[in-house]
Short mmCIF file of C-alpha atoms in Angstrom, two decimals:
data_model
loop_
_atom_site.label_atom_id
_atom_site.label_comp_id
_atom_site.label_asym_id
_atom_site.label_seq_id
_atom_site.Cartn_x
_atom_site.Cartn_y
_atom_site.Cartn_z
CA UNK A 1 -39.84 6.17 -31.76
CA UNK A 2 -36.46 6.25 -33.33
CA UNK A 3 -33.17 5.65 -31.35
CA UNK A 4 -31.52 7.99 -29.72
CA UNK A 5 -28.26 9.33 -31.44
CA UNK A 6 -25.23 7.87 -29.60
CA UNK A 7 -22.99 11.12 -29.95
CA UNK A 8 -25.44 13.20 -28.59
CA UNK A 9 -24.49 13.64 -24.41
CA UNK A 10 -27.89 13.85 -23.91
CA UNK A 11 -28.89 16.68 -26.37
CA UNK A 12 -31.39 15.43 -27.45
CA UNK A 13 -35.00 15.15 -26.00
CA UNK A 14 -38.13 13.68 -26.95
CA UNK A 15 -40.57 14.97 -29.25
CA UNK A 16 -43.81 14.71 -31.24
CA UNK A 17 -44.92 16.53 -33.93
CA UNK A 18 -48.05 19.05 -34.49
CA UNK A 19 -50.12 16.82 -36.12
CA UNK A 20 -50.41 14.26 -33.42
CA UNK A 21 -52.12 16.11 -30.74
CA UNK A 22 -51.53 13.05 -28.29
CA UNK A 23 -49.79 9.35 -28.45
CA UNK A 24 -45.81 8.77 -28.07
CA UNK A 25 -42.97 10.93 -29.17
CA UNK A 26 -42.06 9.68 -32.73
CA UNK A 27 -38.51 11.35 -32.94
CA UNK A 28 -36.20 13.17 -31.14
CA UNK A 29 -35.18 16.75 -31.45
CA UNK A 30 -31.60 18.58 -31.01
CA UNK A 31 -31.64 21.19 -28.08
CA UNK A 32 -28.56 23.37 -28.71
CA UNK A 33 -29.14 24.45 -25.00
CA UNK A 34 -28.99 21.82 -23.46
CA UNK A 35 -25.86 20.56 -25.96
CA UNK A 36 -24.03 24.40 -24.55
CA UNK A 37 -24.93 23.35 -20.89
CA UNK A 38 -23.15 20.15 -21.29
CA UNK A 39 -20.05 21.16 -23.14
CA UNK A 40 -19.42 24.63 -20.55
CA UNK A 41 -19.30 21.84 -17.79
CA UNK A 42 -17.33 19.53 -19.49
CA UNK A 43 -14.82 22.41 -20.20
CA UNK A 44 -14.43 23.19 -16.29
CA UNK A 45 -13.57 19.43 -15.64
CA UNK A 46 -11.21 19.36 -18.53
CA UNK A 47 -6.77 19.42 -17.88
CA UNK A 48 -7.53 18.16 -14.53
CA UNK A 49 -5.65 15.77 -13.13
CA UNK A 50 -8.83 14.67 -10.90
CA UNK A 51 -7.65 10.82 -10.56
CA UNK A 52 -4.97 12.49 -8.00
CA UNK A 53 -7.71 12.83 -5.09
CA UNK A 54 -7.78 9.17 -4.24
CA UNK A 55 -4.73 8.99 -1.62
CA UNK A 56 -4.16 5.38 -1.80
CA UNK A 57 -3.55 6.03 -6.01
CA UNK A 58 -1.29 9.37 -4.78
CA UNK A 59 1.02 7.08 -2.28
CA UNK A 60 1.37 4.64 -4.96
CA UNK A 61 2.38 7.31 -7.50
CA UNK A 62 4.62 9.51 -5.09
CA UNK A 63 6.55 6.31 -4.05
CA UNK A 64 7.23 4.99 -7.78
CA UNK A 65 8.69 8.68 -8.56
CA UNK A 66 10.75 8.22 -5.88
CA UNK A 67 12.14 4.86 -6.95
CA UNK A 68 12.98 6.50 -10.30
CA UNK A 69 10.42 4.96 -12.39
CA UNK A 70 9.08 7.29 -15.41
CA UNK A 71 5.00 8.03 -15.61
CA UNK A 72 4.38 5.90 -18.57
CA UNK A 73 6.00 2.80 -16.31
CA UNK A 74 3.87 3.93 -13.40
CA UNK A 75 0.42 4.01 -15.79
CA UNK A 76 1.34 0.46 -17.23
CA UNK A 77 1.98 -1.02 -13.86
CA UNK A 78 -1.05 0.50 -12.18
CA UNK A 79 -3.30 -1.53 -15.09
CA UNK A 80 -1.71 -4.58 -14.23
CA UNK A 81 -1.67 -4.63 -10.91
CA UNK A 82 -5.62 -2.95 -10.34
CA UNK A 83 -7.17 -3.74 -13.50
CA UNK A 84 -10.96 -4.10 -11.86
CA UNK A 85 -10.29 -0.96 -9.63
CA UNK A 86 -11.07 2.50 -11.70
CA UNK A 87 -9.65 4.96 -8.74
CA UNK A 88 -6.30 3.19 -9.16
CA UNK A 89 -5.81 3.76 -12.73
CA UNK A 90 -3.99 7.40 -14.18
CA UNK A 91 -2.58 8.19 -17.64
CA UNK A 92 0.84 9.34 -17.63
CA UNK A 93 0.60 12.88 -19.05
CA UNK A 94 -1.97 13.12 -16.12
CA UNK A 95 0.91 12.29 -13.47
CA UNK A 96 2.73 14.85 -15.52
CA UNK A 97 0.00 17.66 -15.31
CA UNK A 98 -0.34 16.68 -11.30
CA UNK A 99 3.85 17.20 -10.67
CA UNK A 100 3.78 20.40 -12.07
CA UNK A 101 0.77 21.99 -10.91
CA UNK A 102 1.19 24.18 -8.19
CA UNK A 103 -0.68 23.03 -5.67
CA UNK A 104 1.72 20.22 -5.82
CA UNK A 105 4.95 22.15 -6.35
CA UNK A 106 5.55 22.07 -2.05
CA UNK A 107 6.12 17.51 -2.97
CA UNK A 108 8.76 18.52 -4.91
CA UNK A 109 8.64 15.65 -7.40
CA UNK A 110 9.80 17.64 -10.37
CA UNK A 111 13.07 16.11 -9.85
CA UNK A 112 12.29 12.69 -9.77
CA UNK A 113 10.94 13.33 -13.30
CA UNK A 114 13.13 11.40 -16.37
CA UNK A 115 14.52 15.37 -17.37
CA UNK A 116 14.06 17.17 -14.39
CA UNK A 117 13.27 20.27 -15.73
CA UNK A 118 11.44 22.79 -13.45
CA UNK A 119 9.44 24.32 -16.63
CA UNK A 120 7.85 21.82 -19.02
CA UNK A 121 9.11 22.42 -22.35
CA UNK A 122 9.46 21.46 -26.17
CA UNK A 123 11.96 19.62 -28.37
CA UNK A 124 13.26 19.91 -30.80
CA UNK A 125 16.33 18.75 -33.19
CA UNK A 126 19.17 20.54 -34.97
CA UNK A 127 19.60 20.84 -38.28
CA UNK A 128 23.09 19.04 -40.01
CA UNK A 129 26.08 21.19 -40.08
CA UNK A 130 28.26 18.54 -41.26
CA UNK A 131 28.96 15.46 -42.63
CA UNK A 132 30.63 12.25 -41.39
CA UNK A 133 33.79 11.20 -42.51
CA UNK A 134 33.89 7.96 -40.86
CA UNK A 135 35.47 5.52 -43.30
CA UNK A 136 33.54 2.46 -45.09
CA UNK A 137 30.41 3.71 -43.66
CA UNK A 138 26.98 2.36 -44.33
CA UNK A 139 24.12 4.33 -44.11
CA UNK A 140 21.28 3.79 -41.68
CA UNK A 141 18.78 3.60 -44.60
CA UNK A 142 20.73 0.69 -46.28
CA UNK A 143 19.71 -1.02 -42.93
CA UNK A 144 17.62 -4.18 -43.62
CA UNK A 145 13.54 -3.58 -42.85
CA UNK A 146 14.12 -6.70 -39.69
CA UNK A 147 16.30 -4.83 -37.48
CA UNK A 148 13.91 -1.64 -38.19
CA UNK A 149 10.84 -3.44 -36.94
CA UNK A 150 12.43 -4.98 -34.03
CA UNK A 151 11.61 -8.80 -35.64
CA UNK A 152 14.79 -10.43 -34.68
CA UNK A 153 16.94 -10.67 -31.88
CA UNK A 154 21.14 -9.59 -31.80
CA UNK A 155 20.82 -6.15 -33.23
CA UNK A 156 21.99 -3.31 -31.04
CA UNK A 157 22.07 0.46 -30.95
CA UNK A 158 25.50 1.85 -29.30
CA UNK A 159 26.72 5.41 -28.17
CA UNK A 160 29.15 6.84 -25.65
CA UNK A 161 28.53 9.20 -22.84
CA UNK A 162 31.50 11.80 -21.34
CA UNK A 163 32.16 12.30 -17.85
CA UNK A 164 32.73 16.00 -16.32
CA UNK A 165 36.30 17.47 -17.53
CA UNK A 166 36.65 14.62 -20.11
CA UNK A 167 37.54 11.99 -17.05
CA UNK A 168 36.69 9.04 -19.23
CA UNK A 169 33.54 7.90 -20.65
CA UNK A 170 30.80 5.58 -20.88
CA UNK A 171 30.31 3.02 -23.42
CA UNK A 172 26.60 1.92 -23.75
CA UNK A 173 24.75 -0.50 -25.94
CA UNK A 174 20.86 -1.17 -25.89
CA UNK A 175 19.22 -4.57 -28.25
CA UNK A 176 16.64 -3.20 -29.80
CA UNK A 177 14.20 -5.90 -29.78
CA UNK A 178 14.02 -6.90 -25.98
CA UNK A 179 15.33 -3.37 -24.83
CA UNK A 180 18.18 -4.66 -23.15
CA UNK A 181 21.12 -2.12 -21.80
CA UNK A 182 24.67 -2.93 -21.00
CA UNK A 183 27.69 -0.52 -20.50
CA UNK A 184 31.25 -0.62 -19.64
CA UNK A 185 33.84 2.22 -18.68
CA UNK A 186 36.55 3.54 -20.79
CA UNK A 187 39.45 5.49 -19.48
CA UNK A 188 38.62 7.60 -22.58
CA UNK A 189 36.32 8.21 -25.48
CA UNK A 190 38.90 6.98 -28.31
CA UNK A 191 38.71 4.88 -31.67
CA UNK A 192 41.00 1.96 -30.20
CA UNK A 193 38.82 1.96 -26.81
CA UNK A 194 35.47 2.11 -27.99
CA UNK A 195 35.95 -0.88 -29.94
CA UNK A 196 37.97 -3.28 -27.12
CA UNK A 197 34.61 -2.27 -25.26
CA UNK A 198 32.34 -3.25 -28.08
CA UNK A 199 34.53 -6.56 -28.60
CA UNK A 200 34.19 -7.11 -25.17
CA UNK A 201 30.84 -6.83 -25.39
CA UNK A 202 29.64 -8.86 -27.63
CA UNK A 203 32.24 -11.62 -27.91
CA UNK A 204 30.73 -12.90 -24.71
CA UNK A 205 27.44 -13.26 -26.53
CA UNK A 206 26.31 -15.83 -28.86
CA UNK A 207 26.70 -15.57 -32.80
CA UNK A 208 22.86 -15.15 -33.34
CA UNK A 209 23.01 -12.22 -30.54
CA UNK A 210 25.33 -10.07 -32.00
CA UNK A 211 23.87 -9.72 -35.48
CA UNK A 212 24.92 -5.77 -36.10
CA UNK A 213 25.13 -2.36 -34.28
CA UNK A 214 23.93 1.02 -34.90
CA UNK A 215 26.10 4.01 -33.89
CA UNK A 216 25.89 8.44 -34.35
CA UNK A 217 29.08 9.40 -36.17
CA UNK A 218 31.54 10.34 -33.21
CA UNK A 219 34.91 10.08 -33.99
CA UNK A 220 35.22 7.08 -31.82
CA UNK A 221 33.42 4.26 -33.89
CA UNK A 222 35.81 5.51 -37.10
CA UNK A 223 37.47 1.63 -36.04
CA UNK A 224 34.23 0.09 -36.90
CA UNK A 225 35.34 -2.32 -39.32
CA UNK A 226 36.94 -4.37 -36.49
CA UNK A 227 33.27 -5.34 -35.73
CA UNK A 228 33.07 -7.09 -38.99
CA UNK A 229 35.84 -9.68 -38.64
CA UNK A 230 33.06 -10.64 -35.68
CA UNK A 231 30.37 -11.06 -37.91
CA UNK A 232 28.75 -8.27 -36.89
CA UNK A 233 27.55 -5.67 -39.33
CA UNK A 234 27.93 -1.65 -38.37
CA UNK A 235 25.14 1.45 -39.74
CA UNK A 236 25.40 4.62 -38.91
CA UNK A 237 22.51 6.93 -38.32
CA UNK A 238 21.94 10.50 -40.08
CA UNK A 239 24.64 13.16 -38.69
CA UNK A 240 21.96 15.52 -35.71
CA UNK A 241 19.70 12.81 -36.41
CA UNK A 242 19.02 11.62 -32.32
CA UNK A 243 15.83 9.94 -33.18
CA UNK A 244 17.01 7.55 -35.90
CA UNK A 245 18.34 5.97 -32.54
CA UNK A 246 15.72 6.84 -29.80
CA UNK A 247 16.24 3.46 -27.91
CA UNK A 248 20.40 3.92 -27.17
CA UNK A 249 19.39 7.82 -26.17
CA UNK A 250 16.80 6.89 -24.29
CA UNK A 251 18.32 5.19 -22.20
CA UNK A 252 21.86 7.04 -22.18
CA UNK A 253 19.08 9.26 -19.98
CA UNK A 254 17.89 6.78 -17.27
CA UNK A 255 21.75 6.79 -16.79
CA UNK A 256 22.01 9.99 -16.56
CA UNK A 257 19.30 10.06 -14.03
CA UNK A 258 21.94 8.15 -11.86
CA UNK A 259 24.75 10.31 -13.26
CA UNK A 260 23.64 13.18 -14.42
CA UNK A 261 25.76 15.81 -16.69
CA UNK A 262 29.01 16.49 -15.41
CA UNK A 263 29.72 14.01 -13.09
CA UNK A 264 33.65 12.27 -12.99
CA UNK A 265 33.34 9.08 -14.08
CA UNK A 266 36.71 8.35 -12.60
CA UNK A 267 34.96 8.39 -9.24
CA UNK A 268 32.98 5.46 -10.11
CA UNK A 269 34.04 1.62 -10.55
CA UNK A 270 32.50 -0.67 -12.96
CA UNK A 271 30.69 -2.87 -9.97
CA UNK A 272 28.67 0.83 -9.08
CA UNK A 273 28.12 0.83 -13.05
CA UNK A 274 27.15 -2.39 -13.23
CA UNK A 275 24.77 -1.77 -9.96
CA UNK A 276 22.65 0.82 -12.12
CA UNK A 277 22.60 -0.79 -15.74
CA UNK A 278 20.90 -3.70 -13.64
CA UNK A 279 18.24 -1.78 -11.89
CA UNK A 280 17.22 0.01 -14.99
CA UNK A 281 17.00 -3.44 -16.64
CA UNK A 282 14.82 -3.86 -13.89
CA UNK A 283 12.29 -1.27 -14.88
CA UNK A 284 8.85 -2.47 -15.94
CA UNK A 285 8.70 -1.48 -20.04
CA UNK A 286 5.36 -0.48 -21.59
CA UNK A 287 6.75 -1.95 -24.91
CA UNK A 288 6.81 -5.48 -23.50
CA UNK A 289 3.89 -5.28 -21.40
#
């Protein structure tokens, strides 16, 4: 008798032909009943979160929120830490589907989520109204393919976040290859002080570290070519383009998880700054295991 199908779930059975009146079954034939029995239940156990019922793994999860780390960092450290225990193991969009069902809406762990948002939603980007007119500026796509796939150390994506009322800003830089985030405050979100913070930045860093920098085309990196006189080249991503520079906006958000939109940053000092950039460095990253 032939081997059974491995695709099947068990719709197949056993079966002989006519002509032999007795002996084994010499192939196996497709039941479409038994194939619609098997899928209907399958439907009723799919888009549940049913990992959530083990209340050691629901402790675990609940106090990670809490701590501000994101699902994907919870699912990454949950295989590292119980890697031979099954009922301790949960996908992140799982976590995702438990926070906002409602039987789960009375935890209130909606806000502990990276966004925050009550309703989950979609994305999506803007199209370009404008260009840049950011002098001596090099395209993102002139970029060379090594700082694209992350292969060397020293090359950094930058931005700048504004405080509520315009009461100064936020100058942040990410390395793209090991993910790391520093930031520094600025009295305001201008040409002359975006740059003292860059040079301040990466003067105290080693030649090989400080390789180039990729910026969005605000007004205050138009004093990029200060950079160069450093060694350090400068790109600029597409105008609307976010993405081009996920790393820098992703985490411009974990700070804004810590200070979200609207908050005075000149009620903060740069030892309370310095306080957060370290705890999200802190953060267990899926991208470097």
């Amino acid at each position: 008798m032939g081997g059974k199908p491995s695709s099947t779930s068990q719709a197949y059975v056993p079966y002989r032909t006519a002509a032999l009146k007795c002996g084994p079954c010499t192939q196996w034939q497709y039941r479409a009943s038994i194939a619609q029995d098997k899928a209907a239940q399958a439907l009723k156990q799919s888009h549940r979160p049913w990992r959530m019922t083990h209340d050691p793994l629901v402790d675990w999860v609940v106090q990670a929120l809490r701590r501000g780390w994101t699902p994907k960092m919870i699912a990454g450290r949950l295989r590292l830490l119980y890697p031979e225990d099954t009922r301790m193991r949960i996908c992140a969009e799982s976590i995702y589907q438990w926070v906002y069902s409602k039987a789960q809406k009375w935890r209130e762990l909606v806000q502990y989520l990276p966004r925050g948002n009550e309703k989950r939603r979609k994305r999506s980007g803007r199209k370009v109204h404008r260009q840049s007119c950011i002098p001596d500026r090099v395209s993102i796509h002139d970029r060379p393919g090594e700082v694209e796939d992350r292969l060397e150390f020293g090359h950094w994506e930058g931005d700048s976040m504004i405080g509520g009322d315009h009461s100064g800003a936020i100058h942040t830089e990410v390395e793209r290859k090991t993910r790391y985030l520093t930031a520094t405050l600025l009295p305001k979100c201008g040409a002359k002080e975006t740059l003292a913070a860059q040079l301040c930045i990466f003067t105290a860093l080693p030649i090989g570290a400080r390789t180039s920098v990729t910026t969005d085309n605000g007004k205050e990196f138009t004093d990029h070519a200060g950079l160069h006189k450093t060694g350090i080249k400068t790109f600029f991503a597409d105008p609307y383009s976010s993405w081009q520079r996920g790393t820098n906006e992703h985490f411009n958000g974990h700070i804004r998880r810590y200070l979200p939109k609207g908050t005075r940053f000149d009620t903060i000092n740069e030892q309370e700054l310095h306080e957060i950039i370290n705890e999200i460095n802190h953060q267990p990253r899926k991208c470097l295991g």
